[in-house]
CSV table of C-alpha atoms and ligand atoms in Angstrom, one decimal:
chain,number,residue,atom,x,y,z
A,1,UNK,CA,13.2,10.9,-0.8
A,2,UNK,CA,10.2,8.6,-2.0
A,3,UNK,CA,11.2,5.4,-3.5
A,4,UNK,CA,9.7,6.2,-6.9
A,5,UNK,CA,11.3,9.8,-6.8
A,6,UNK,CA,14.5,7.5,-6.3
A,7,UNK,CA,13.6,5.3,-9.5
A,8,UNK,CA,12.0,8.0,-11.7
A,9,UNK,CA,16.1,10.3,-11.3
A,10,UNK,CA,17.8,6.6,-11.9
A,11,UNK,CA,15.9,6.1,-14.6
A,12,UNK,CA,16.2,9.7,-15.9
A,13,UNK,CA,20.4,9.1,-15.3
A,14,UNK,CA,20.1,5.8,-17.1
A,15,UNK,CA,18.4,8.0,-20.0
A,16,UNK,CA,21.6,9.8,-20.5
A,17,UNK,CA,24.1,7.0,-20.1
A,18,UNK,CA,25.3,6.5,-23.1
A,19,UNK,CA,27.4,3.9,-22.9
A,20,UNK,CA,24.7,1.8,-21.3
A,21,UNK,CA,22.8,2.7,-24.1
A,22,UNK,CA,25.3,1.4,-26.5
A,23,UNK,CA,25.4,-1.8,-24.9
A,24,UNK,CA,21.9,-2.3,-24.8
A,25,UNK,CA,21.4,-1.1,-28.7
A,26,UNK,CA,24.5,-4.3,-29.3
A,27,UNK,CA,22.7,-6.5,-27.5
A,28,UNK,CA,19.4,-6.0,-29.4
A,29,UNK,CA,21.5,-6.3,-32.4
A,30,UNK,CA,23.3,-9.1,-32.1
A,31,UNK,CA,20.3,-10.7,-30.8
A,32,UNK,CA,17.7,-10.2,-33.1
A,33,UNK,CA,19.0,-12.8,-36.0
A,34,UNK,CA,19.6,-15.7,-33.6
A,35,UNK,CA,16.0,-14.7,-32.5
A,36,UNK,CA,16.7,-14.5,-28.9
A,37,UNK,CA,12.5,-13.5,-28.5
A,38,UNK,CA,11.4,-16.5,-29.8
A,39,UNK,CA,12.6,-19.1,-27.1
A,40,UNK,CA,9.9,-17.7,-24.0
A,41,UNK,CA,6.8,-18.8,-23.1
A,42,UNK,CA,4.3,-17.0,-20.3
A,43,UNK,CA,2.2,-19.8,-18.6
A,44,UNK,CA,2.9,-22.6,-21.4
A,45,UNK,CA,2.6,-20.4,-24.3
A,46,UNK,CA,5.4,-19.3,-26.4
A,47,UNK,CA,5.3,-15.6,-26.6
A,48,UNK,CA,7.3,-13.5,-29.1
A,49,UNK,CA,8.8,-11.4,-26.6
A,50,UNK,CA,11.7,-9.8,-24.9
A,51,UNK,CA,11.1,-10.4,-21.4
A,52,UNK,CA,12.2,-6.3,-20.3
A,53,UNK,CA,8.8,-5.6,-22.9
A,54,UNK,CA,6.8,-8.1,-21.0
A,55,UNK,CA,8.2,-6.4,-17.6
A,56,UNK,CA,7.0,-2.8,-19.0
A,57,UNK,CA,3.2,-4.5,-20.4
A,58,UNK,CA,2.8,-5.7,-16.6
A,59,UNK,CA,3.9,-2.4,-14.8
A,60,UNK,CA,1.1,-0.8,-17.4
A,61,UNK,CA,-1.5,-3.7,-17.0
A,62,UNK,CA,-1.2,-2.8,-12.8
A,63,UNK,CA,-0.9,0.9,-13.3
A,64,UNK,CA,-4.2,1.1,-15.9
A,65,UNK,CA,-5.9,-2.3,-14.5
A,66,UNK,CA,-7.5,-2.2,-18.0
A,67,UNK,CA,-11.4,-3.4,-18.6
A,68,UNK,CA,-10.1,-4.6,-22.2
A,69,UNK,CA,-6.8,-4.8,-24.1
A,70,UNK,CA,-7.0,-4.7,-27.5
A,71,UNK,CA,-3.6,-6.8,-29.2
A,72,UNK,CA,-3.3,-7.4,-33.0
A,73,UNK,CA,-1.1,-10.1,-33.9
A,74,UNK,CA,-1.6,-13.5,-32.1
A,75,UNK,CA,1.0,-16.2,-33.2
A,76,UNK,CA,1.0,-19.0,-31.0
A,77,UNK,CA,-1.0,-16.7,-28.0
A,78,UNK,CA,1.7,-16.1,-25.7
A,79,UNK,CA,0.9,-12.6,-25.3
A,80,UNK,CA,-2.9,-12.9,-25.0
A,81,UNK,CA,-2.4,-15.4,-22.3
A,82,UNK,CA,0.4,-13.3,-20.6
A,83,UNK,CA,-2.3,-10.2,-21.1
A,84,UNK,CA,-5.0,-12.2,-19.7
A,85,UNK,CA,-3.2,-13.6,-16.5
A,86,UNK,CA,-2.3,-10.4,-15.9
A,87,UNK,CA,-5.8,-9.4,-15.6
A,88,UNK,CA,-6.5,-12.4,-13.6
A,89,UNK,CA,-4.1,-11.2,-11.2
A,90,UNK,CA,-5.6,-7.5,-10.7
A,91,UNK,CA,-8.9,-9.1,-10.1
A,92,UNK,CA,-8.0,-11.7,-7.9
A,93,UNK,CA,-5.7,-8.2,-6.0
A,94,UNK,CA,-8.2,-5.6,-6.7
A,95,UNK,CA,-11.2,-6.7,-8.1
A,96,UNK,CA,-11.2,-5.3,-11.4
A,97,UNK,CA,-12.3,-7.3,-14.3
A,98,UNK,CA,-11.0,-7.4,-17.6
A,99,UNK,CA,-11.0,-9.0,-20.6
A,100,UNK,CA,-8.4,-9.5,-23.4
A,101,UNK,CA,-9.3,-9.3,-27.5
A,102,UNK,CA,-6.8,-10.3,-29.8
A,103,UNK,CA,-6.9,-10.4,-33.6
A,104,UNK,CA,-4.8,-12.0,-36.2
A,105,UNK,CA,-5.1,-12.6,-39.8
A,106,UNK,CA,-3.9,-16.5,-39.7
A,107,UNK,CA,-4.8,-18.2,-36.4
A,108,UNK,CA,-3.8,-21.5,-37.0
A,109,UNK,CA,-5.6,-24.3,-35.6
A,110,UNK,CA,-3.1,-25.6,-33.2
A,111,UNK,CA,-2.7,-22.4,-31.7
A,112,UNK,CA,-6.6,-21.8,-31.4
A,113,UNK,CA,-7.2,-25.0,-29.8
A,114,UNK,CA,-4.1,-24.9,-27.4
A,115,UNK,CA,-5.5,-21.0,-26.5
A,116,UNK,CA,-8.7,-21.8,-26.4
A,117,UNK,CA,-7.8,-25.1,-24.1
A,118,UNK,CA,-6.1,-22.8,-21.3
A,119,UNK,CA,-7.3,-21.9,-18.1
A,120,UNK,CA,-6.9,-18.1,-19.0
A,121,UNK,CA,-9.0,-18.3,-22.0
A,122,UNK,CA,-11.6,-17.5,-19.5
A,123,UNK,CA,-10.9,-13.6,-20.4
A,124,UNK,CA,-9.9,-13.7,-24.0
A,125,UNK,CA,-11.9,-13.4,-27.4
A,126,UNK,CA,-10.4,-13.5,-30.8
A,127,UNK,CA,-11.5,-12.7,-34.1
A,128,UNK,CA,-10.0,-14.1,-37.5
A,129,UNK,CA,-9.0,-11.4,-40.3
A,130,UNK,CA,-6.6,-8.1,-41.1
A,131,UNK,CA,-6.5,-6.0,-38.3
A,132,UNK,CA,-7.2,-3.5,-41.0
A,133,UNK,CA,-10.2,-4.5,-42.2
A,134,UNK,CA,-13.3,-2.9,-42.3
A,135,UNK,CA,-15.6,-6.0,-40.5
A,136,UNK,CA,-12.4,-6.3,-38.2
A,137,UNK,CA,-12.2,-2.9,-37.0
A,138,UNK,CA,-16.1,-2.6,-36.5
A,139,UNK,CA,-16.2,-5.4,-34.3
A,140,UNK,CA,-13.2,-4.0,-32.0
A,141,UNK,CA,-14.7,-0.5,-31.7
A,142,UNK,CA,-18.5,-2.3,-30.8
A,143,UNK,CA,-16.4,-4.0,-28.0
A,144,UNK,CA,-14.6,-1.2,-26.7
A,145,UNK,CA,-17.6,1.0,-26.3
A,146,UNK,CA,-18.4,1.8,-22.8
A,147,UNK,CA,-15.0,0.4,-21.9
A,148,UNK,CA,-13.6,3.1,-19.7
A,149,UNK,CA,-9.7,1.2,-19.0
A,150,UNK,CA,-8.7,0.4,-22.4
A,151,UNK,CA,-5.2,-0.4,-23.6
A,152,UNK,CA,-4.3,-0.9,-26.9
A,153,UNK,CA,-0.8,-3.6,-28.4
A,154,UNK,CA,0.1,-2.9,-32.3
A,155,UNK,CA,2.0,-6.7,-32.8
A,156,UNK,CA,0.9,-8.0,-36.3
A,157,UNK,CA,2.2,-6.8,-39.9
A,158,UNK,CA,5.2,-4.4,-39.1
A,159,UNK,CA,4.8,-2.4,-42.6
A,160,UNK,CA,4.8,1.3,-42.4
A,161,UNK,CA,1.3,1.4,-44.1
A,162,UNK,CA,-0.5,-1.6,-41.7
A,163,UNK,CA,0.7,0.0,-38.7
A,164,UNK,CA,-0.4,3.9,-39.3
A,165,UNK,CA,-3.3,2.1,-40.1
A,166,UNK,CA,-4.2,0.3,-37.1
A,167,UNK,CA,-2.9,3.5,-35.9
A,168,UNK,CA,-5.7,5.0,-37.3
A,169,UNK,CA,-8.5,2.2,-36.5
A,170,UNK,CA,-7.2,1.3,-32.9
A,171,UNK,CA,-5.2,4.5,-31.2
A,172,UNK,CA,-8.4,6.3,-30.6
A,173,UNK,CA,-9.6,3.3,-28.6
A,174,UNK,CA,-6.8,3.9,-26.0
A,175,UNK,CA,-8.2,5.7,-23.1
A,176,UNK,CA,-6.8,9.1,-21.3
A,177,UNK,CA,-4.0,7.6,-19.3
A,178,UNK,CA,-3.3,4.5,-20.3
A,179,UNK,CA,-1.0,3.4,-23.4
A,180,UNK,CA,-1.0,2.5,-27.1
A,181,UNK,CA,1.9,0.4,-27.5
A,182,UNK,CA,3.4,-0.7,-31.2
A,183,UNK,CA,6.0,-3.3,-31.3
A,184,UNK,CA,8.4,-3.7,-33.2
A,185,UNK,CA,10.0,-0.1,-33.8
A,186,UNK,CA,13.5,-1.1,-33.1
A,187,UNK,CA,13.6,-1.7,-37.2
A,188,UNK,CA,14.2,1.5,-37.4
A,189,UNK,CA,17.4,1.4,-35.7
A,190,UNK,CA,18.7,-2.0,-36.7
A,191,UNK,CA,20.6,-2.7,-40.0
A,192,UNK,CA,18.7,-3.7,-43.1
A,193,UNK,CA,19.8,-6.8,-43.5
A,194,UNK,CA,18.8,-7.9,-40.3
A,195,UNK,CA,14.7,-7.4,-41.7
A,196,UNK,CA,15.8,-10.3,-44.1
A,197,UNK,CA,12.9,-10.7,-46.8
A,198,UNK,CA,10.2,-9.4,-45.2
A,199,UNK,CA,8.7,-6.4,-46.6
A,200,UNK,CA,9.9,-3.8,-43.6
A,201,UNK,CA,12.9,-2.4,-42.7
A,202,UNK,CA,14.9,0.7,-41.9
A,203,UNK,CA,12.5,3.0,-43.8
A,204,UNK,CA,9.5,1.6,-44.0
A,205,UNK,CA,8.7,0.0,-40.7
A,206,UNK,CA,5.9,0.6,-36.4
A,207,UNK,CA,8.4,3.7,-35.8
A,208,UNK,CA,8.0,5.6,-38.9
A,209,UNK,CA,4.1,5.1,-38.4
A,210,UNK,CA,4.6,6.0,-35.3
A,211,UNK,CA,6.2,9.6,-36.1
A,212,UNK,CA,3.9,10.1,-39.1
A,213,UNK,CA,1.0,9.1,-36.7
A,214,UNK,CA,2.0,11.7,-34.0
A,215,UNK,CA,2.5,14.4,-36.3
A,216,UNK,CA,-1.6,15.5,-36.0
A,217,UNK,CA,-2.6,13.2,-32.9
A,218,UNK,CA,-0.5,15.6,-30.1
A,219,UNK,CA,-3.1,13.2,-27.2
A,220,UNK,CA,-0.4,11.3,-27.6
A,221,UNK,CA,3.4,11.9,-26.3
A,222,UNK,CA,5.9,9.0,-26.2
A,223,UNK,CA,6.9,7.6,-22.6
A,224,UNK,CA,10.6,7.8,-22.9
A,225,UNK,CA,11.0,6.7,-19.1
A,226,UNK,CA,9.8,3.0,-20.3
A,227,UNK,CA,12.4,2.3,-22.7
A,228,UNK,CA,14.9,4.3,-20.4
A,229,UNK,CA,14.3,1.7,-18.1
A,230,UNK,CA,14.2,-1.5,-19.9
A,231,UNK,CA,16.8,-0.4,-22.3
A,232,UNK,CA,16.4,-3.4,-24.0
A,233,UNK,CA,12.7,-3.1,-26.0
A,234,UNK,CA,11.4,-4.0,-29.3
A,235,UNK,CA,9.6,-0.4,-29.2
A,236,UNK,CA,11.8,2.4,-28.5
A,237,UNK,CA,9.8,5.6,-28.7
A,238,UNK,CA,6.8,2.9,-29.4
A,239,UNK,CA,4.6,3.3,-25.8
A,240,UNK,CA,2.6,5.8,-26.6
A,241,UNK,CA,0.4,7.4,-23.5
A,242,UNK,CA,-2.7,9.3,-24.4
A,243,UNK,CA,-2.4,12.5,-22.6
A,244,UNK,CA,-5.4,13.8,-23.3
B,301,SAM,C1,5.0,-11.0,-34.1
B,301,SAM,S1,3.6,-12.1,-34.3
B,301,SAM,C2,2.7,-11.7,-32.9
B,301,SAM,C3,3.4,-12.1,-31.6
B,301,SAM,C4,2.5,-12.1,-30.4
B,301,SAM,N1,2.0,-10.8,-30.2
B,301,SAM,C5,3.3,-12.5,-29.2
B,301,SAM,O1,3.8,-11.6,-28.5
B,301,SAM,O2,3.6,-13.7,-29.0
B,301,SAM,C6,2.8,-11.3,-35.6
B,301,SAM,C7,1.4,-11.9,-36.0
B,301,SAM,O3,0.7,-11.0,-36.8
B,301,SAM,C8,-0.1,-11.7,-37.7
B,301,SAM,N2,-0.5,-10.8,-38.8
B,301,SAM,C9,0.2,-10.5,-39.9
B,301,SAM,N3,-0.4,-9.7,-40.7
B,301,SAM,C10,-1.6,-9.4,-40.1
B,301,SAM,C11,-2.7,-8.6,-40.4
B,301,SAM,N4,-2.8,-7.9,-41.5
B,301,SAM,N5,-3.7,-8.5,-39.5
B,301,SAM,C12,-3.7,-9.2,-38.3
B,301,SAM,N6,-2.6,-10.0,-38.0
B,301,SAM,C13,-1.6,-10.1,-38.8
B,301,SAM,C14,0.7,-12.9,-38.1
B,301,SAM,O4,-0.2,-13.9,-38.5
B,301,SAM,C15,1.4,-13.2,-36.8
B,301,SAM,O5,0.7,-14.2,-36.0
């Protein structure tokens, strides 16, 4: 048997042990309010991550070898860096170029100058405003066109409305094969209280976008085998692969 036949029937096994599962579910819980994913950084960065997400982005980024990822939601630029080494790597292995284009609604000045100081700024471009805003989404879809690798990272405002929204604006962008990914689902399956203040939550949150979304866009099926095999993810049933 193939070694990826081997992995693909683990994975599918690991997708039906429950009590696996279970662990991984507690583990999410319990580390969500001491905020275990803020304490990484990817090349100097701090990234808002769990690493087993960032393990699953780079298996895509080498499957897809993307011309251009598309990421709302910046923060410090952990991810865009991360995204953008990446794609340093496939070039420097393969030859394919890519770039990275994040956008954020508050890029603070720190952040810009320590992103745009890097050595991996060499592939990234950001623009200032809501991912849901008219100017902003014109400028995204104007650098996507004649793209023909493009993956798309839902990371910003984790409201049910934003997201089915960027949903909207963004999803299309994703090409046949390659992913639309939204962050941050696991509300959905976490306690209330653990959403504190902010204004999602069990509810109201990237996975019910994501259903309500998926509902009359069937060129999109979730990829169950990723979160069956990172277990631990900040978007079950949130990699979405455009089928067609
Ligand atoms: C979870 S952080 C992003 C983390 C980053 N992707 C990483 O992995 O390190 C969310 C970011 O979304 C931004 N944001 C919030 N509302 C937004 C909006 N309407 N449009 C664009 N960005 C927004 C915030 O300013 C914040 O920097």
């Amino acid at each position: 048997m193939s070694f990826e036949k081997e992995v693909k029937e683990r994975v599918n096994a690991i997708g039906q042990n429950e009590k696996l599962k279970s662990c991984a579910h507690n583990f999410l819980e319990a580390s969500l309010q001491p905020q275990y994913s803020y304490n990484f950084s990817w090349l100097g960065r701090p990234i808002i991550q769990y690493p087993q997400d960032m393990i699953a982005i780079q298996e895509i980024i080498w499957e897809i070898k993307p011309d251009l990822i598309i990421e709302t939601g910046i923060a410090h630029g952990g991810s865009l860096i991360f995204s953008a080494a990446m794609l340093e790597l496939v070039a420097a292995c393969t030859g394919s170029e890519g770039e990275v284009l994040g956008i954020d609604i508050d890029i603070r000045p720190h952040n810009r100058k320590a992103i745009e100081e890097h050595p991996m700024y060499k592939r990234i471009s950001m623009l200032e405003g809501s991912s849901i805003a008219q100017e902003i989404v014109a400028q995204v879809v104007e650098k996507a066109k004649g793209k023909k690798r493009v993956l798309v990272c839902l990371d910003s405002n984790h409201t049910h409305d934003h997201v089915l929204a960027e949903l909207e604006a963004y999803a299309a962008l994703t090409t046949v094969g390659s992913y639309c990914v939204v962050f941050d689902t696991v509300v959905e399956d976490m306690p209330k209280e653990l959403a504190g203040n902010r204004p999602w939550g069990p509810g109201n949150n990237p996975k019910t976008a994501v259903f309500e979304y998926l509902k009359t866009h069937p060129e999109f099926e979730i990829d169950r085998d990723i979160q069956n095999k990172i277990l631990i993810t900040v978007a079950p049933d949130g990699y979405l692969k455009r089928v067609r």
